[in-house]
Amino acid sequence: MASGMHWTRRTYSTTTLNNVLNSDVTDVAVLGGGITGLASAYYAAQRLPDSKITLFEGSSRLGGWLRSQLVDVGNGKVVFEQGPRNLRPTRPNGWVTLDLVESLGLEDQVIMTSKQSVAAQNRFIYYPDHLVRMPGPGSSILSTVISMLQEPVFTGLISACLLEPTKDKVLSVDESIGSFISRRLRPELTDNIVSALIHGIYAGDIYQLSIRSIFPFLFHAEREKDCIAVAFLEGLKLHWPHDAPLEAEWAKLPPVSAKIQAIRESSVFTFKRGIGQLADQLETKLRELPNVDIRLETAVDQLELERTDDSEKIGLVSRSRRESSNQPTKELFTHVISTISGKALHSIVRPTSSMSMLARTPAVTVMVVNLYFSNPSVLPVRGFGYLLPRSLPFEQNPERALGVVFDSDASIGQDKIPGTKVTVMLGGHWWDDWQAYPDEEMGASMAKDILKRHLGILEKPRAVRVGLQKECIPQYIVGHHERMAQGHEALRSFNGRLRVAGSSYTGVGLNDCVRSARNVVTGLVEGRDQDTGLGSFAKGNGPTLGKK
């Protein structure tokens, strides 16, 4: 076993390691040092201990959008998150992340938020001029009904749900979320509720994003059951072919530890030093391994399949900004795992036209403003936070905010000093046409104005941190599935030498990224030459609707 690796009883496929190694895999390049790239390199090093793994990252740090910072606020320190802040332990992707957490030895660093917590039970939408608690855990039937009848945000919800089974089925290849929900329910619900939800996850426009790629259950429920209500009442769920081997593998493993089981049963979890601790631990483990080479500040300029009479390899041209000459260097790799954006991959692959479909996934820019207040009771309510719908009157949201997270409630126990910590998220699709973005001072002012207008907070924050995350969330706009299917066919021309993983393709969440890294490495190790990372988009590989 490779030194420096934290092995556990649940490290996947270790019992069959020697039987499945692909002897053709000797030199693997991983493009991108975000969470997907780090996880890909870690899985590859774990499964291919005799192969050389080279990780290329263009910036001076690893971790990508995982940006946790410990900030001194005078009487102690608090964790500010500029990227993801919580993970859901949902099956299967959340469980894959938990397997990784256990393999890295991070279980004791996990902070859980229970399903009975105020953060799990209190989630709000701000509309039209006040916070409205969303139905969910902890809500009585009576209070839910009263809220639906009285709150404008729920206008037409009950009648729309009752009439949904009468709506005609439309067998389109794809359509926008906004179009689909408006057609099946009502436009008001689309604009008031669904748009807020999408703001919180994708920071995107529901009239641009794909129903098939983002809510595949709804898409397939209409096609196979004629209506969504029937699918819900029958307790159906989507079954993906690529989940079956994973479930079979888990079934053979010993039970998880009590700590991992407790995390599985929680609402969300994070780490004591923030989500960035996951990336930090991956980096630490990778740097301990003799077969891993991490190259920071190294840009990849070109990638091309090169054939000789008896072999195929990927020719990769890179430049290191740490070298004074900054001259391009060409190297040959047996395989490349690209975790950079589809747009970035398209720009370096030769011929350039071969990956043009992957370049058509846009991304939005989000400004994240963290604020810490000394007063632990500055918030008028407790909960996870609130989201802002597209239908909110302009005077209530001139800053074009997406939502506000009550971090002190969402991650109880992370900070050891009293106070209130919140995060305001601005921009997303609202800022798509902006030629310039607010600077840090303006961003902080905008965030404070939002908190004052919506929550009545007049107190001056003890600490503020502002970050602009440019093109941080890929947007799966209408037609994403078809473009990825085309991308799969294009990648097959590389005969398994080039594979992709990451948020540009199969899911924007951290759990999705870790799962895609695991999948692509598993296919590589097991010698599946037609695996591209996009196989789930190929004809015949889609999900089926069935019982849970």
Coordinates of N, CA and C in Angstrom, one line a residue, residues 284-455:
T284 N -3.0 17.7 1.4 CA -2.1 17.1 2.3 C -1.8 15.7 2.0
K285 N -2.8 14.9 1.8 CA -2.6 13.5 1.5 C -1.9 13.3 0.1
L286 N -2.2 14.1 -0.9 CA -1.6 14.0 -2.2 C -0.1 14.3 -2.1
R287 N 0.2 15.3 -1.3 CA 1.6 15.7 -1.2 C 2.5 14.7 -0.5
E288 N 1.8 13.8 0.2 CA 2.6 12.8 0.9 C 3.0 11.6 0.0
L289 N 2.3 11.5 -1.2 CA 2.5 10.4 -2.0 C 3.6 10.6 -3.1
P290 N 4.6 9.6 -3.2 CA 5.7 9.8 -4.1 C 5.3 9.8 -5.6
N291 N 4.1 9.2 -5.9 CA 3.8 9.1 -7.3 C 2.8 10.3 -7.8
V292 N 2.7 11.3 -6.9 CA 1.9 12.5 -7.3 C 2.7 13.7 -7.4
D293 N 2.5 14.4 -8.5 CA 3.3 15.7 -8.8 C 2.2 16.8 -8.9
I294 N 2.3 17.8 -8.0 CA 1.3 18.9 -8.1 C 2.0 20.1 -8.7
R295 N 1.5 20.6 -9.8 CA 2.1 21.8 -10.4 C 1.1 23.0 -10.4
L296 N 1.4 23.9 -9.5 CA 0.7 25.1 -9.4 C 1.2 26.1 -10.4
E297 N 0.3 27.1 -10.7 CA 0.6 28.2 -11.6 C 1.2 27.6 -12.9
T298 N 0.5 26.6 -13.4 CA 0.9 25.9 -14.6 C -0.3 25.9 -15.5
A299 N -0.2 26.6 -16.6 CA -1.3 26.6 -17.6 C -1.1 25.6 -18.7
V300 N -2.2 24.9 -19.0 CA -2.2 23.9 -20.1 C -2.7 24.7 -21.3
D301 N -1.9 24.7 -22.4 CA -2.2 25.4 -23.6 C -2.8 24.6 -24.7
Q302 N -2.4 23.3 -24.7 CA -2.8 22.5 -25.8 C -2.9 21.0 -25.4
L303 N -3.8 20.3 -26.0 CA -4.0 18.9 -25.7 C -4.4 18.2 -27.0
E304 N -3.7 17.1 -27.4 CA -4.0 16.5 -28.7 C -3.6 15.0 -28.6
L305 N -4.5 14.2 -29.2 CA -4.2 12.7 -29.3 C -3.1 12.5 -30.3
E306 N -2.1 11.7 -29.9 CA -1.0 11.4 -30.8 C -0.9 9.9 -31.0
R307 N -0.8 9.5 -32.2 CA -0.8 8.1 -32.5 C 0.6 7.7 -33.2
T308 N 1.1 6.6 -32.8 CA 2.2 5.9 -33.4 C 1.8 4.6 -33.9
D309 N 2.7 3.8 -34.4 CA 2.3 2.5 -35.0 C 1.8 1.6 -33.9
D310 N 2.3 1.7 -32.7 CA 1.9 0.7 -31.7 C 1.3 1.3 -30.4
S311 N 1.0 2.6 -30.4 CA 0.5 3.2 -29.2 C -0.3 4.5 -29.5
E312 N -1.0 4.9 -28.5 CA -1.7 6.2 -28.5 C -1.4 6.9 -27.2
K313 N -1.1 8.2 -27.2 CA -0.9 9.0 -26.0 C -1.5 10.4 -26.2
I314 N -1.6 11.1 -25.1 CA -2.1 12.5 -25.2 C -0.9 13.4 -25.1
G315 N -0.7 14.2 -26.1 CA 0.4 15.2 -26.1 C -0.2 16.5 -25.4
L316 N 0.5 16.9 -24.3 CA 0.0 18.0 -23.5 C 1.1 19.1 -23.4
V317 N 0.7 20.3 -23.8 CA 1.7 21.4 -23.8 C 1.3 22.4 -22.7
S318 N 2.2 22.7 -21.8 CA 2.0 23.5 -20.6 C 3.1 24.6 -20.4
R319 N 2.7 25.6 -19.7 CA 3.7 26.6 -19.3 C 3.6 26.9 -17.8
S320 N 4.8 27.0 -17.2 CA 4.8 27.3 -15.7 C 5.2 28.7 -15.5
R321 N 4.3 29.4 -14.8 CA 4.7 30.8 -14.5 C 5.7 30.9 -13.4
R322 N 6.1 29.8 -12.8 CA 7.1 29.8 -11.8 C 8.5 29.6 -12.4
E323 N 8.5 29.3 -13.7 CA 9.8 29.3 -14.4 C 10.1 30.6 -15.1
S324 N 11.2 31.1 -15.0 CA 11.6 32.4 -15.5 C 11.4 32.5 -17.0
S325 N 11.7 31.4 -17.7 CA 11.6 31.4 -19.1 C 10.1 31.4 -19.6
N326 N 9.3 30.8 -18.8 CA 7.9 30.6 -19.1 C 7.7 30.0 -20.5
Q327 N 8.6 29.1 -20.9 CA 8.5 28.5 -22.2 C 7.6 27.3 -22.2
P328 N 6.9 27.0 -23.3 CA 6.0 25.8 -23.3 C 6.8 24.5 -23.2
T329 N 6.2 23.6 -22.5 CA 6.8 22.2 -22.4 C 5.8 21.2 -22.8
K330 N 6.3 20.3 -23.7 CA 5.4 19.2 -24.1 C 5.7 17.9 -23.4
E331 N 4.6 17.2 -23.0 CA 4.8 15.9 -22.3 C 3.7 15.0 -22.9
L332 N 4.0 13.7 -22.7 CA 3.1 12.7 -23.2 C 2.5 11.9 -22.0
F333 N 1.2 11.8 -22.0 CA 0.5 11.0 -20.9 C -0.4 9.9 -21.6
T334 N -0.5 8.8 -20.8 CA -1.4 7.8 -21.4 C -2.8 8.2 -21.3
H335 N -3.2 9.0 -20.2 CA -4.6 9.4 -20.0 C -4.6 10.8 -19.4
V336 N -5.7 11.5 -19.7 CA -5.9 12.8 -19.1 C -7.4 12.8 -18.6
I337 N -7.5 13.3 -17.4 CA -8.8 13.6 -16.8 C -8.9 15.1 -16.7
S338 N -9.9 15.7 -17.4 CA -10.1 17.1 -17.4 C -11.2 17.5 -16.5
T339 N -10.9 18.3 -15.5 CA -11.9 18.8 -14.5 C -12.1 20.3 -14.7
I340 N -11.5 20.9 -15.7 CA -11.7 22.3 -16.0 C -13.1 22.5 -16.7
S341 N -13.5 23.7 -16.9 CA -14.8 23.9 -17.5 C -14.8 23.4 -19.0
G342 N -16.0 23.1 -19.5 CA -16.1 22.7 -20.9 C -15.5 23.8 -21.8
K343 N -15.8 25.0 -21.5 CA -15.3 26.1 -22.3 C -13.8 26.1 -22.3
A344 N -13.1 25.9 -21.2 CA -11.7 25.9 -21.1 C -11.1 24.7 -21.8
L345 N -11.8 23.6 -21.7 CA -11.3 22.4 -22.4 C -11.4 22.6 -23.9
H346 N -12.5 23.1 -24.4 CA -12.6 23.4 -25.8 C -11.5 24.3 -26.4
S347 N -11.0 25.2 -25.5 CA -10.0 26.1 -26.0 C -8.6 25.5 -26.2
I348 N -8.4 24.3 -25.5 CA -7.0 23.7 -25.6 C -7.0 22.4 -26.4
V349 N -8.1 21.8 -26.7 CA -8.2 20.6 -27.4 C -7.9 20.9 -28.9
R350 N -7.1 20.0 -29.5 CA -6.9 20.1 -31.0 C -7.4 18.9 -31.6
P351 N -8.2 19.0 -32.7 CA -8.6 20.3 -33.3 C -9.7 20.9 -32.4
T352 N -9.7 22.3 -32.4 CA -10.6 23.0 -31.5 C -12.1 22.7 -31.8
S353 N -12.4 22.5 -33.0 CA -13.9 22.3 -33.3 C -14.4 21.0 -32.7
S354 N -13.6 20.1 -32.3 CA -14.1 18.8 -31.8 C -14.9 18.9 -30.5
M355 N -14.6 19.9 -29.7 CA -15.3 20.0 -28.4 C -16.2 21.3 -28.3
S356 N -16.6 21.8 -29.4 CA -17.3 23.0 -29.4 C -18.6 23.0 -28.6
M357 N -19.3 21.8 -28.6 CA -20.5 21.7 -27.9 C -20.3 21.8 -26.3
L358 N -19.2 21.5 -25.8 CA -18.9 21.6 -24.4 C -18.7 23.1 -24.0
A359 N -18.4 23.9 -25.0 CA -18.1 25.3 -24.7 C -19.4 26.1 -24.6
R360 N -20.5 25.5 -24.8 CA -21.8 26.2 -24.8 C -22.5 26.1 -23.5
T361 N -21.8 25.9 -22.4 CA -22.4 25.9 -21.1 C -21.9 27.2 -20.4
P362 N -22.7 28.2 -20.3 CA -22.3 29.4 -19.7 C -22.2 29.3 -18.1
A363 N -21.7 30.3 -17.5 CA -21.6 30.3 -16.0 C -21.9 31.7 -15.5
V364 N -22.4 31.8 -14.3 CA -22.8 33.1 -13.7 C -21.7 33.5 -12.7
T365 N -21.7 34.8 -12.4 CA -20.8 35.4 -11.4 C -21.6 35.7 -10.2
V366 N -21.1 35.4 -9.0 CA -21.8 35.7 -7.7 C -20.8 36.5 -6.8
M367 N -21.4 37.5 -6.2 CA -20.6 38.2 -5.1 C -21.1 37.7 -3.8
V368 N -20.2 37.3 -3.0 CA -20.5 36.7 -1.6 C -20.0 37.7 -0.6
V369 N -20.9 38.1 0.3 CA -20.5 39.0 1.4 C -20.8 38.4 2.7
N370 N -19.7 38.1 3.5 CA -19.8 37.6 4.8 C -19.8 38.7 5.8
L371 N -20.7 38.6 6.8 CA -20.8 39.7 7.9 C -20.9 39.0 9.2
Y372 N -20.1 39.5 10.2 CA -20.2 39.0 11.6 C -20.6 40.2 12.5
F373 N -21.7 39.9 13.3 CA -22.1 40.9 14.3 C -21.9 40.4 15.7
S374 N -21.5 41.3 16.6 CA -21.2 40.9 18.0 C -22.5 40.4 18.7
N375 N -23.6 41.0 18.3 CA -24.9 40.7 19.0 C -25.4 39.3 18.5
P376 N -25.5 38.4 19.4 CA -26.0 37.0 19.0 C -27.5 37.0 18.7
S377 N -28.2 38.1 19.0 CA -29.6 38.1 18.8 C -30.0 39.2 17.7
V378 N -29.2 39.5 16.8 CA -29.4 40.5 15.8 C -30.5 40.1 14.8
L379 N -30.7 38.8 14.6 CA -31.7 38.4 13.6 C -33.1 38.3 14.2
P380 N -34.1 38.7 13.4 CA -35.5 38.7 14.0 C -36.1 37.3 14.0
V381 N -35.5 36.4 13.3 CA -35.9 35.0 13.2 C -34.7 34.1 13.2
R382 N -35.0 32.8 13.5 CA -33.9 31.8 13.4 C -34.2 30.8 12.3
G383 N -33.2 30.3 11.6 CA -33.4 29.4 10.6 C -32.2 29.3 9.7
F384 N -32.4 28.6 8.5 CA -31.3 28.5 7.6 C -31.0 29.8 6.8
G385 N -32.1 30.6 6.6 CA -31.9 31.8 5.8 C -33.1 32.0 4.9
Y386 N -33.0 32.9 3.9 CA -34.1 33.1 3.0 C -33.6 33.4 1.6
L387 N -34.5 33.1 0.7 CA -34.2 33.3 -0.8 C -35.1 34.4 -1.3
L388 N -34.7 35.0 -2.4 CA -35.4 36.0 -3.1 C -35.9 35.6 -4.4
P389 N -37.2 35.6 -4.7 CA -37.7 35.2 -6.0 C -37.5 36.3 -7.1
R390 N -37.6 35.9 -8.3 CA -37.6 36.9 -9.4 C -38.7 37.9 -9.4
S391 N -39.8 37.5 -8.8 CA -41.1 38.3 -8.8 C -41.0 39.4 -7.7
L392 N -40.0 39.4 -6.9 CA -39.9 40.4 -5.8 C -39.9 41.8 -6.4
P393 N -40.7 42.7 -5.9 CA -40.7 44.1 -6.4 C -39.3 44.7 -6.4
F394 N -39.0 45.5 -7.4 CA -37.6 46.0 -7.5 C -37.2 46.8 -6.3
E395 N -38.1 47.6 -5.8 CA -37.8 48.4 -4.6 C -37.4 47.6 -3.4
Q396 N -37.7 46.3 -3.4 CA -37.3 45.4 -2.3 C -36.0 44.7 -2.6
N397 N -35.5 44.8 -3.8 CA -34.3 44.2 -4.1 C -33.5 44.9 -5.3
P398 N -33.2 46.2 -5.1 CA -32.5 46.9 -6.2 C -31.1 46.4 -6.4
E399 N -30.5 45.7 -5.3 CA -29.2 45.2 -5.4 C -29.1 44.0 -6.2
R400 N -30.2 43.3 -6.5 CA -30.3 42.1 -7.2 C -29.6 41.0 -6.4
A401 N -30.0 40.8 -5.2 CA -29.5 39.8 -4.3 C -30.2 38.5 -4.6
L402 N -29.6 37.4 -4.3 CA -30.2 36.0 -4.5 C -30.7 35.4 -3.2
G403 N -30.1 35.7 -2.1 CA -30.5 35.1 -0.9 C -29.6 35.5 0.3
V404 N -30.0 35.1 1.5 CA -29.2 35.4 2.7 C -29.2 34.1 3.5
V405 N -28.0 33.7 3.9 CA -27.8 32.5 4.8 C -27.5 33.0 6.2
F406 N -28.2 32.4 7.2 CA -28.0 32.6 8.6 C -26.9 31.6 9.0
D407 N -25.7 31.9 8.8 CA -24.6 30.9 9.1 C -24.6 30.4 10.5
S408 N -24.9 31.3 11.4 CA -24.8 31.0 12.9 C -25.8 29.8 13.2
D409 N -26.9 29.8 12.5 CA -27.8 28.7 12.7 C -27.6 27.5 11.8
A410 N -27.1 27.8 10.6 CA -26.8 26.7 9.6 C -25.7 25.8 10.0
S411 N -24.7 26.4 10.8 CA -23.5 25.6 11.1 C -23.2 25.8 12.6
I412 N -24.1 25.4 13.5 CA -24.0 25.7 14.9 C -22.8 24.9 15.4
G413 N -22.0 25.6 16.2 CA -20.8 24.9 16.8 C -19.5 25.2 16.0
Q414 N -19.6 25.8 14.9 CA -18.4 26.1 14.1 C -17.5 27.2 14.7
D415 N -18.2 28.2 15.2 CA -17.5 29.3 15.8 C -17.7 29.2 17.4
K416 N -16.6 29.5 18.1 CA -16.6 29.3 19.5 C -16.9 30.6 20.3
I417 N -17.2 31.7 19.6 CA -17.5 32.9 20.3 C -18.9 33.3 19.9
P418 N -19.6 34.1 20.9 CA -21.0 34.5 20.6 C -21.0 35.5 19.5
G419 N -22.2 35.6 18.9 CA -22.4 36.6 17.8 C -23.3 36.0 16.7
T420 N -23.4 36.8 15.7 CA -24.3 36.4 14.5 C -23.5 36.5 13.3
K421 N -23.5 35.4 12.5 CA -22.8 35.4 11.2 C -23.8 35.1 10.1
V422 N -23.8 36.0 9.1 CA -24.7 35.8 7.9 C -23.9 36.0 6.6
T423 N -24.4 35.5 5.5 CA -23.8 35.6 4.2 C -24.9 36.1 3.3
V424 N -24.6 37.2 2.5 CA -25.5 37.7 1.5 C -24.9 37.4 0.1
M425 N -25.7 36.8 -0.7 CA -25.3 36.4 -2.1 C -26.0 37.3 -3.1
L426 N -25.1 37.9 -4.0 CA -25.6 38.9 -5.0 C -25.3 38.5 -6.4
G427 N -26.1 38.9 -7.3 CA -25.7 38.8 -8.7 C -26.3 37.6 -9.4
G428 N -25.5 36.6 -9.8 CA -25.9 35.5 -10.6 C -26.4 36.0 -11.9
H429 N -27.5 35.4 -12.4 CA -28.0 35.7 -13.7 C -28.5 37.2 -13.8
W430 N -28.8 37.8 -12.7 CA -29.2 39.2 -12.7 C -28.1 40.1 -13.2
W431 N -26.8 39.7 -13.1 CA -25.7 40.5 -13.5 C -25.1 40.1 -14.8
D432 N -25.8 39.2 -15.6 CA -25.2 38.7 -16.8 C -24.8 39.8 -17.8
D433 N -25.6 40.8 -17.8 CA -25.3 41.9 -18.8 C -24.5 43.0 -18.3
W434 N -24.0 42.9 -17.0 CA -23.3 44.0 -16.4 C -21.9 44.1 -17.0
Q435 N -21.4 45.3 -17.4 CA -20.1 45.5 -17.9 C -19.0 45.5 -16.8
A436 N -19.4 45.9 -15.6 CA -18.5 46.0 -14.5 C -19.3 45.6 -13.3
Y437 N -18.5 45.1 -12.3 CA -19.1 44.6 -11.1 C -18.8 45.5 -9.9
P438 N -19.6 45.5 -8.8 CA -19.3 46.4 -7.7 C -18.0 46.0 -7.1
D439 N -17.3 47.0 -6.5 CA -16.1 46.7 -5.8 C -16.4 46.2 -4.4
E440 N -15.4 46.0 -3.6 CA -15.6 45.4 -2.3 C -16.4 46.4 -1.4
E441 N -16.1 47.6 -1.4 CA -16.8 48.6 -0.6 C -18.2 48.7 -1.0
M442 N -18.5 48.7 -2.2 CA -19.9 48.8 -2.7 C -20.6 47.5 -2.4
G443 N -20.0 46.4 -2.5 CA -20.6 45.1 -2.2 C -21.0 45.0 -0.8
A444 N -20.1 45.5 0.1 CA -20.4 45.5 1.6 C -21.6 46.4 1.9
S445 N -21.6 47.6 1.2 CA -22.7 48.5 1.4 C -24.1 47.9 1.0
M446 N -24.0 47.3 -0.2 CA -25.2 46.6 -0.7 C -25.8 45.6 0.2
A447 N -24.9 44.8 0.7 CA -25.3 43.7 1.7 C -25.9 44.3 2.9
K448 N -25.3 45.3 3.5 CA -25.9 45.9 4.7 C -27.2 46.6 4.4
D449 N -27.4 47.1 3.2 CA -28.7 47.7 2.9 C -29.8 46.6 2.8
I450 N -29.4 45.5 2.3 CA -30.4 44.4 2.2 C -30.8 43.9 3.6
L451 N -29.8 43.8 4.5 CA -30.1 43.3 5.8 C -31.0 44.3 6.6
K452 N -30.7 45.6 6.3 CA -31.5 46.7 7.0 C -32.9 46.7 6.4
R453 N -33.1 46.6 5.1 CA -34.4 46.6 4.5 C -35.3 45.4 4.9
H454 N -34.7 44.2 4.8 CA -35.4 43.0 5.0 C -35.6 42.5 6.4
L455 N -34.5 42.8 7.2 CA -34.5 42.2 8.6 C -34.4 43.3 9.6

